[in-house]
C-alpha angles and dihedrals in degrees: 000000000000093000090048091052089052091049093049091047092052093048091046091050090049091052089048092051093048091048089051091052093053092043094049095041090059093057094039094058092046093048100040122106106261094197091052088047090052090049093051091045090054088054089058102256106159096207091051091050091053092045090051091048091053092044089058090052103048096162090057093044096048092046089054095048092044091051092046094050095049094042094056095039090054092041092052092048092049093050095050094042093049090051092050093048092048098050106023106025134236093294089071096051089116087074087076089070088074088074093062098073090045091054092045096047106032098025099044120006102040098043093045090052092048095044092048093053092048098031098138094053101037095044090065093044098053099035095083090052091049091049094050091048091050091055093046089058095031099146094051094043091048091051093047093048092052090048090049092052091047097048103031102029110195098343095111092039090053090053092058097038093051094075114142115236111231129206089240089059093052091047089053091052092048089055091055109110097226094047092045091054091052092055126071114245092244093050092047091048091050092049092050090049091050092051092049092046097096091050096055122103125215094245089062095063105027125113105243117243091239089063094052132094110224139173133226113244093235095058117111122242090250093054091045093052091049093052094041094051090088093048124084097207128117097200121048125189117233119214133193119221094322130045094236092055097082109180102170151349129239130199119229087224090059089052092051093048095046113125095205118050094188098062117101116262089239089076091063099040125103125221109260129230109250121209134174118252087235094057112117117251089235093056091047092051091053091046093051090051092048093049092041089233134130101194131067134175114227116218132189128227091280094054096251119134114251100172148323134258127206132190087254091060089055094047090051089062088063109031099025133246118348114203111222145120096316093055097055090210092288122138118220091229143012127211108229097175137346090278102027131075136174114215133190111241092235093058107126118243091226090060092048095048093046091052104035103021092223094143096225106184123243101213105149100337142074103196138056090249089054090050090054093048090048092051095046096039088226140050103288118221135216112303097020112139130207127188115207118171108303091342130092118201122199124181108235101176129013143153129208087265106038149019108239107175133017130189115216120195123190117216107250116241113243 
């Protein structure tokens, strides 16, 4: 009797495991990333190829999983019921009800939860098993698939085809060697920028306050025009008492059209749009569109202004650099020789990595000057040299407060 109980328990557990595989496989193939699956299939992964084949034949796949689930549920129930009738009699048939929660929990709920969370990996693991099982019971699966197509039409197919394409999937495809070769470098760069757009924070694209020309709110229009004559900017921040206390923004056109030159510039300024430096670029873009504005003041956690962001700054993250009034015609770097460049300290690391693929890390900084300060642990001065991988950095111009120009030499290949 004891050995028979062990045998029945093992067979029942096997049926439960097989039911769980069919139950989970159904949800895994529906939930998995089809673009990632296509990418893995193109690389020659056998499991991915089979999973993709099944995904393109949903009526065959669902007929197989439905048959497998029901076959092992019924088989498990028959085994347990037969054992109870044989050893305990018909009056104890209610003991068979104890199997129901096991089937529901361990045969359905738990495996579906696990397979859904690890859909990409498990779909490729169980697909070969599902395919072999479908061929073993080919006549029944074929009949069920035809019946499914007849009764349900494209319902199941729609379920599989309605997969939502994620940015991670597109990034994966862009990193594929064959696809990368088919795209122009500029197009690939633009697509990668577009995909990373929602992840960006405002502080990554803003123009720092120290780089801005601004006016005190008590200055007259005449004084403001005189000072702004050397600046090629259409929008000028207005501060009160301290530079980081930005209280408004004035247009150069409003200054030029002012009737009274003696009035303070504060009478012509407009209240700015304030945003946190941790606001996402996407949210800021939507906010600027909603407010019909193209200028925002970026503030830190203490409420002090740290920079400004324009619509142009946002567009540059997608289409690349736009040369205009804020750039003053200056390039961020000059190529001195095939292996030697001179960079401005304020060149953003994103821009460098996108162009040169050097993989400079963004630990706590956004610019090349910040990278140098982070590596040295201090503000490096003229002549300081840093070796990083195959790159050699040398400070060309610096002040006690900033790093202005850096020479980067690439180690020549021998």
